[in-house]
Structures are given as structure tokens and as C-alpha cells.
Short mmCIF file of C-alpha atoms in Angstrom, two decimals:
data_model
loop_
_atom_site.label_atom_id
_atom_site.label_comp_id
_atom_site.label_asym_id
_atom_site.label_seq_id
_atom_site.Cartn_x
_atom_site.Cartn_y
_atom_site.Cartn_z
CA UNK M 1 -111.58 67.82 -19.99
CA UNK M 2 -115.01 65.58 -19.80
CA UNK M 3 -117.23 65.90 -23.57
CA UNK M 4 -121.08 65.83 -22.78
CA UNK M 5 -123.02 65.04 -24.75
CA UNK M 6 -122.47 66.12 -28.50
CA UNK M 7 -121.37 69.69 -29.18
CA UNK M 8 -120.62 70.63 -25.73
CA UNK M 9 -117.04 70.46 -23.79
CA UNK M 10 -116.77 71.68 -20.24
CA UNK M 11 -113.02 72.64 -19.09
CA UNK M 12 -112.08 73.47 -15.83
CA UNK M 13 -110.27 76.95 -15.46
CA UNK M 14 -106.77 75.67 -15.44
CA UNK M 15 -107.98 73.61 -18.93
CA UNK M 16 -109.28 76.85 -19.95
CA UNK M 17 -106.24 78.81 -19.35
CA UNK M 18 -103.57 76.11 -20.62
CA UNK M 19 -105.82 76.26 -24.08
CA UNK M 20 -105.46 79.91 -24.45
CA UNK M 21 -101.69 80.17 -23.83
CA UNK M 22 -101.47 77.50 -26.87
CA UNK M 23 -103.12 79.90 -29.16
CA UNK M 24 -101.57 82.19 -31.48
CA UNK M 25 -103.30 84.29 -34.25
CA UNK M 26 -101.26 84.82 -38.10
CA UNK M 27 -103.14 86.32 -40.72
CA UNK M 28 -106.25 86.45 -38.96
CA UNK M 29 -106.42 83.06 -38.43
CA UNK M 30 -106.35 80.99 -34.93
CA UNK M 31 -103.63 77.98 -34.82
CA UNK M 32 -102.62 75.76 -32.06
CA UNK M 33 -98.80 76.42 -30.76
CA UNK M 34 -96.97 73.35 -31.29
CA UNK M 35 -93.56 72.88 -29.21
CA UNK M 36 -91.78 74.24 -32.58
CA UNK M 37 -93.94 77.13 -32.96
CA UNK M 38 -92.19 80.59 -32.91
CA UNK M 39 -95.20 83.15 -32.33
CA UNK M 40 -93.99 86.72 -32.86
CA UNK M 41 -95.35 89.31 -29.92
CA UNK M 42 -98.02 90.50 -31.93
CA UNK M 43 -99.52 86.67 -33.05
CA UNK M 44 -100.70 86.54 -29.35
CA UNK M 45 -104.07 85.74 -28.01
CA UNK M 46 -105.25 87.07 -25.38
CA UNK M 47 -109.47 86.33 -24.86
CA UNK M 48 -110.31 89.88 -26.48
CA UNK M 49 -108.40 88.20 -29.90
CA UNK M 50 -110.33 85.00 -29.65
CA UNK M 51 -113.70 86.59 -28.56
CA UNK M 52 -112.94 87.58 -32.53
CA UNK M 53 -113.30 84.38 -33.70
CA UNK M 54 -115.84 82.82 -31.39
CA UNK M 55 -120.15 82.70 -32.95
CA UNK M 56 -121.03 83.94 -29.51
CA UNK M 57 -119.75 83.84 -26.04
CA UNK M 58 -120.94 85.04 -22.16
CA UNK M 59 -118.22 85.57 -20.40
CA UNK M 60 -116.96 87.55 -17.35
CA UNK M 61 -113.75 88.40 -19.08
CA UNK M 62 -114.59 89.56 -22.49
CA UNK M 63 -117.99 91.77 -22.86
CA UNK M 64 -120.18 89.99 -24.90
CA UNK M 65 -122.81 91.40 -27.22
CA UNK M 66 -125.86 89.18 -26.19
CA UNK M 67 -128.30 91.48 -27.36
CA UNK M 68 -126.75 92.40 -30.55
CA UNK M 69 -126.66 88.22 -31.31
CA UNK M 70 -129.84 87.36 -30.69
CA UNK M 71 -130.77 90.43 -33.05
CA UNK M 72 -128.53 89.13 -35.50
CA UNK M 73 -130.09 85.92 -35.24
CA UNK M 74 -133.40 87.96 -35.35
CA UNK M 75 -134.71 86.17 -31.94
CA UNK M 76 -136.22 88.66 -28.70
CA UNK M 77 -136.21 87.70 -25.05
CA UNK M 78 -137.35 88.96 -21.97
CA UNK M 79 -133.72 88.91 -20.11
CA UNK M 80 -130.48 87.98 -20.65
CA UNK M 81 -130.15 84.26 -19.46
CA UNK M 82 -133.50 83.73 -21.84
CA UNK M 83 -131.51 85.68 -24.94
CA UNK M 84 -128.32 83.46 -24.22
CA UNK M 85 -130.80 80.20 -24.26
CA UNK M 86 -132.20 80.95 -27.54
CA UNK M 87 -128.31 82.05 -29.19
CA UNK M 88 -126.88 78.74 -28.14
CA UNK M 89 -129.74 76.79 -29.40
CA UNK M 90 -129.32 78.48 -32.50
CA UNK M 91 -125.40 77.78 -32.78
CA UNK M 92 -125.82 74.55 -31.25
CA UNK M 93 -128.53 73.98 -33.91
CA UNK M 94 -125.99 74.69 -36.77
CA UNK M 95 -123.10 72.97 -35.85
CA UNK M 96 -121.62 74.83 -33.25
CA UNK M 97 -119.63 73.65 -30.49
CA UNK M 98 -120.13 75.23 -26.75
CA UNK M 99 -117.34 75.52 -24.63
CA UNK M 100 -118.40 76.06 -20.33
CA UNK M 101 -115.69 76.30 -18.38
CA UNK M 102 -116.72 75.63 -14.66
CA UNK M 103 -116.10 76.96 -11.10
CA UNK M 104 -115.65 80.41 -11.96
CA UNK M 105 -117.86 82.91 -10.21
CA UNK M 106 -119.94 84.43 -13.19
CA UNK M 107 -120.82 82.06 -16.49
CA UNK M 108 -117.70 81.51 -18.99
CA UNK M 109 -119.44 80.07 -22.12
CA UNK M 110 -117.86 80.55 -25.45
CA UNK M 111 -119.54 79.39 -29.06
CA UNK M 112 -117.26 78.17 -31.97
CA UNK M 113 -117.82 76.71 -35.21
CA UNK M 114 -117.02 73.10 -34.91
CA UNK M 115 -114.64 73.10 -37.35
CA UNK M 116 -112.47 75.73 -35.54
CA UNK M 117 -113.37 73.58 -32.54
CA UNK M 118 -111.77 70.56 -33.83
CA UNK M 119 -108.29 72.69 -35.56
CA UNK M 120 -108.03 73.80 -32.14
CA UNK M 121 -108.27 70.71 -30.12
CA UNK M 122 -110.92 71.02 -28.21
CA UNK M 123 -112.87 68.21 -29.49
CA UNK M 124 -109.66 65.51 -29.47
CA UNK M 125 -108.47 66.21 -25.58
CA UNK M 126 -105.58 68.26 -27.40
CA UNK M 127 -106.93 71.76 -25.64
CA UNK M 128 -105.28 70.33 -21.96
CA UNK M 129 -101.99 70.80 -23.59
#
């Protein structure tokens, strides 16, 4: 996992993958499996379940709402990659912490709160697992 600079971390797809399979969900709240963890079935997180917690994401997984963000944010654009400029400026603006996770063949970018960021271990080198 390589930090550039400030509130962005890139993660390869393996990175990516070994992160999610360390997340569980209790009480609507994301945690970070530790090798005494017992998760139940149904505290599983699949990227549907974190796309719940995430500010905004693109992603060829999970369908994103770009348009509905950048009206939330009340911001227009002419096409998508313009509307996903302006939505991680804004996040990115306020704190938030982008997440790209390379070589895949369409753009995996997820958004997260930097304090969720740093409980998950994404911002220590913890997310490689």
C-alpha cells in the first residue's frame, strides 16, 4: 500500500480485497476483524455493505449514485468523470480520505471519512492485513 500525498491511499486489488475480508459490520457500525474476532454470518461485508458507509465511491462493483452526490452536494457537470472531479474535491476538501485501487479495468475509487479511514486501517498500513 503506497500513501500519496495527504488524503489519498492507492491499494492494489489483492490490498483491496485482503481489506474487505477483514471487515465485519455489528450494529451498523464497520470494525476491523482481529485474529480473535468471531463475526456471526450476518456481520459480513461484502462491498454493497460498505458502499453504506463510504461519502461517495465510483466503482465497477457497487453502482454508485454520482449524480445523486453531486446534487446532494448541490454541484452540476457536464459528464460523469467532470461530476466525480467536483464530489472528490468536495470530500477531499472536508476531510475525506480517497481510496483508488489500481489495475482494474474500470475506476475503483471509494470516499470515507477520515476518521473511519483511520479505525479501519487504511491510513496506518493495517488495511494489507
Amino acid at each position: 500500500m503506497t500513501s500519496e500525498p495527504r488524503q489519498n491511499i492507492t491499494l492494489t486489488p489483492e490490498e483491496w480485497q485482503a481489506f474487505q475480508d477483514r471487515l465485519y459490520e455489528r450494529d451498523d457500525r464497520l470494525e476491523l476483524r482481529t485474529p480473535e474476532t468471531v463475526v456471526r454470518r450476518d456481520e459480513t461485508v461484502d462491498p454493497y455493505v460498505l458502499s453504506a458507509h463510504a461519502e461517495a465511491l465510483q466503482s465497477g462493483e457497487v453502482e454508485g449514485d454520482v449524480w445523486g452526490t453531486l446534487e446532494d452536494i448541490d454541484e452540476s457537470a457536464t459528464d460523469e468523470q467532470e461530476a466525480w472531479e467536483k464530489i472528490t474535491a468536495f470530500y477531499l476538501g472536508r476531510g475525506g480520505v480517497l481510496v483508488r485501487v489500481t489495475g482494474l479495468d474500470e475506476p475503483e475509487e471509494w470516499i470515507f471519512t477520515e476518521e473511519l479511514a483511520r479505525r479501519l486501517g487504511l491510513m496506518d498500513g493495517a488495511a494489507q492485513g
